[in-house]
Amino acid sequence: MRIFEIKLRQEEDFKPLREIFSENNEKYLFSYLQRLTGEQIKSHLNKEIFPFYAQILSRARLVFKQNLPQKVQDNLVLIEEVFANSSFSTNVQSGNMSEIIGLISEIDETTILKTDILGDAIESSLSETGGTQDIGLYRTPEHIRQMMVAITNPTFDDIIYDPACGTGGFLFDAYHYCIEKVTK
């Protein structure tokens, strides 16, 4: 959600979507979660945010007559898939939930857009518990992933298949490689 909000604010392709998140709908943005107490966050996620994002592409198409750029549509499809059957349940204490939201909010925007946050978080937590060997989890180091992506030289026209996807590190690096190639 934070990544989407940053793209919404910064990227020109996402500009048409800003209308959906006007003052009346700002409650669907990640930044709104900072205004809530830990107790309110879980309820807000399940009752407001998840249902909204589960239908975001449909909502966007209702608001806009023109076609949205393919990049935006692809992002919205991914968001819908993530939120479609989601519900948030946790045994995290409510005070900690507010703290987690606050910590995520403090991450630099440039960093959050260019980092495999999920992979980093999983690797960090598993390395602290020693759980990676027990479950056969191995993460390819970033420099090796980037070298392999550079060797394959992917483009946006390519279909990329990663059968051992894990946290999507290779896919993430391939996506950023393509973006960097286009923007140069």
Coordinates of C-alpha atoms in Angstrom, one line a residue:
M1 CA 0.0 0.0 0.0
R2 CA 2.8 2.4 0.8
I3 CA 4.5 1.7 -2.5
F4 CA 1.3 2.3 -4.4
E5 CA 0.7 5.6 -2.6
I6 CA 4.2 6.7 -3.5
K7 CA 3.7 5.8 -7.1
L8 CA 0.3 7.6 -7.0
R9 CA 2.0 10.7 -5.8
Q10 CA 5.2 10.6 -7.9
E11 CA 4.6 8.9 -11.2
E12 CA 2.9 10.6 -14.1
D13 CA 1.2 7.4 -15.4
F14 CA -0.6 7.2 -12.0
K15 CA -1.8 10.8 -12.2
P16 CA -5.4 9.9 -13.4
L17 CA -5.9 7.7 -10.3
R18 CA -5.4 10.6 -7.9
E19 CA -9.0 11.6 -8.4
I20 CA -10.1 8.3 -6.8
F21 CA -8.2 9.2 -3.7
S22 CA -9.7 12.7 -3.2
E23 CA -10.4 13.9 0.3
N24 CA -13.4 11.6 0.6
N25 CA -11.4 8.6 -0.2
E26 CA -8.1 9.4 1.5
K27 CA -9.0 6.7 4.1
Y28 CA -7.9 4.1 1.5
L29 CA -4.3 5.4 1.5
F30 CA -1.5 3.9 3.6
S31 CA -0.8 7.3 5.2
Y32 CA -4.3 7.3 6.7
L33 CA -3.4 4.3 8.9
Q34 CA -1.0 6.5 10.8
R35 CA -4.0 8.4 12.2
L36 CA -5.6 5.3 13.7
T37 CA -4.9 3.5 16.9
G38 CA -3.6 0.0 16.9
E39 CA -7.1 -1.3 17.7
Q40 CA -8.6 0.6 14.8
I41 CA -6.0 -0.5 12.2
K42 CA -7.1 -4.2 12.0
S43 CA -10.8 -3.3 11.6
H44 CA -10.0 -0.5 9.1
L45 CA -7.9 -2.9 7.0
N46 CA -10.6 -5.6 6.9
K47 CA -13.7 -3.5 6.5
E48 CA -12.4 -0.6 4.4
I49 CA -9.1 -1.1 2.7
F50 CA -9.1 -4.7 1.6
P51 CA -12.6 -4.5 -0.1
F52 CA -11.6 -1.2 -1.8
Y53 CA -8.4 -2.5 -3.2
A54 CA -10.0 -5.8 -4.2
Q55 CA -12.0 -3.9 -6.7
I56 CA -9.7 -1.0 -7.5
L57 CA -9.4 -1.7 -11.3
S58 CA -13.2 -1.8 -11.6
R59 CA -13.4 1.5 -9.7
A60 CA -10.8 3.1 -11.8
R61 CA -12.5 2.1 -15.0
L62 CA -15.8 3.6 -13.8
V63 CA -14.2 6.9 -13.1
F64 CA -12.1 7.2 -16.2
K65 CA -13.4 7.1 -19.7
Q66 CA -9.9 7.1 -21.3
N67 CA -7.8 4.0 -21.1
L68 CA -5.4 3.9 -18.3
P69 CA -1.7 3.2 -19.3
Q70 CA -0.9 -0.5 -19.4
K71 CA 1.6 0.0 -16.6
V72 CA -1.1 1.3 -14.3
Q73 CA -3.6 -1.4 -15.3
D74 CA -0.9 -4.1 -14.6
N75 CA -0.3 -2.6 -11.1
L76 CA -4.0 -2.5 -10.4
V77 CA -4.5 -6.1 -11.5
L78 CA -1.7 -7.1 -9.1
I79 CA -3.2 -5.1 -6.3
E80 CA -6.7 -6.7 -6.9
E81 CA -5.2 -10.2 -6.8
V82 CA -3.3 -9.5 -3.6
F83 CA -6.4 -8.0 -1.8
A84 CA -9.2 -10.1 -3.4
N85 CA -9.3 -12.8 -0.7
S86 CA -7.4 -11.1 2.0
S87 CA -8.3 -10.6 5.6
F88 CA -6.0 -9.3 8.3
S89 CA -5.7 -11.3 11.4
T90 CA -2.7 -11.1 13.7
N91 CA -1.6 -11.7 17.2
V92 CA 0.5 -8.6 17.2
Q93 CA -0.5 -6.3 20.1
S94 CA -2.3 -3.2 19.0
G95 CA 0.5 -0.8 20.2
N96 CA 3.0 -2.7 18.1
M97 CA 0.7 -2.5 15.0
S98 CA 0.8 1.3 15.3
E99 CA 4.6 1.2 15.7
I100 CA 4.9 -1.1 12.6
I101 CA 2.9 1.4 10.5
G102 CA 5.1 4.2 11.9
L103 CA 8.3 2.4 11.0
I104 CA 7.1 1.6 7.5
S105 CA 6.2 5.3 7.1
E106 CA 9.7 6.4 8.0
I107 CA 11.3 4.3 5.2
D108 CA 12.8 6.7 2.5
E109 CA 10.6 6.7 -0.6
T110 CA 13.4 6.1 -3.0
T111 CA 14.5 3.1 -0.9
I112 CA 11.1 1.6 -0.7
L113 CA 10.6 1.8 -4.5
K114 CA 14.0 0.1 -5.3
T115 CA 14.2 -2.6 -2.7
D116 CA 13.0 -6.1 -2.4
I117 CA 11.5 -5.3 1.0
L118 CA 9.6 -8.6 1.3
G119 CA 12.7 -10.7 0.6
D120 CA 14.8 -8.6 2.9
A121 CA 12.3 -8.9 5.7
I122 CA 12.0 -12.7 5.4
E123 CA 15.7 -13.2 5.1
S124 CA 16.4 -11.1 8.1
S125 CA 13.8 -12.7 10.3
L126 CA 14.8 -16.2 9.3
S127 CA 18.5 -15.6 9.7
E128 CA 17.9 -14.4 13.2
T129 CA 16.0 -17.6 14.1
G130 CA 18.2 -19.9 12.0
G131 CA 15.1 -21.1 10.2
T132 CA 16.4 -20.9 6.7
Q133 CA 18.3 -24.3 6.8
D134 CA 15.5 -26.1 8.6
I135 CA 13.0 -25.3 5.8
G136 CA 15.3 -25.5 2.9
L137 CA 15.1 -21.7 2.1
Y138 CA 17.9 -20.2 0.2
R139 CA 18.0 -16.6 -1.1
T140 CA 20.2 -15.7 -4.0
P141 CA 22.4 -12.7 -3.1
E142 CA 21.5 -9.5 -4.7
H143 CA 24.7 -9.0 -6.7
I144 CA 24.2 -12.5 -8.3
R145 CA 20.6 -11.8 -9.1
Q146 CA 21.5 -8.5 -10.7
M147 CA 24.3 -10.1 -12.7
M148 CA 22.0 -12.9 -14.0
V149 CA 19.3 -10.3 -15.0
A150 CA 21.9 -8.3 -16.8
I151 CA 23.1 -11.4 -18.7
T152 CA 19.5 -12.2 -19.8
N153 CA 18.9 -8.5 -20.8
P154 CA 15.1 -8.6 -20.4
T155 CA 12.7 -6.2 -22.0
F156 CA 9.1 -5.3 -21.3
D157 CA 8.1 -7.5 -24.2
D158 CA 9.6 -10.6 -22.6
I159 CA 7.7 -13.1 -20.6
I160 CA 9.8 -13.9 -17.5
Y161 CA 9.3 -17.2 -15.7
D162 CA 10.8 -17.9 -12.3
P163 CA 9.7 -21.4 -11.2
A164 CA 11.5 -21.0 -7.8
C165 CA 10.0 -17.5 -7.3
G166 CA 10.2 -17.3 -3.5
T167 CA 9.9 -13.6 -2.6
G168 CA 10.2 -12.6 -6.2
G169 CA 13.7 -11.2 -6.0
F170 CA 14.7 -12.1 -9.6
L171 CA 11.4 -10.8 -10.9
F172 CA 11.8 -7.6 -8.9
D173 CA 15.3 -7.1 -10.3
A174 CA 14.2 -7.8 -13.9
Y175 CA 11.4 -5.2 -13.5
H176 CA 13.8 -2.6 -12.3
Y177 CA 16.4 -3.5 -15.0
C178 CA 13.7 -2.9 -17.6
I179 CA 12.7 0.4 -16.1
E180 CA 16.3 1.6 -15.9
K181 CA 16.8 0.7 -19.6
V182 CA 13.7 2.6 -20.7
T183 CA 14.5 5.7 -18.6
K184 CA 18.1 6.0 -19.9

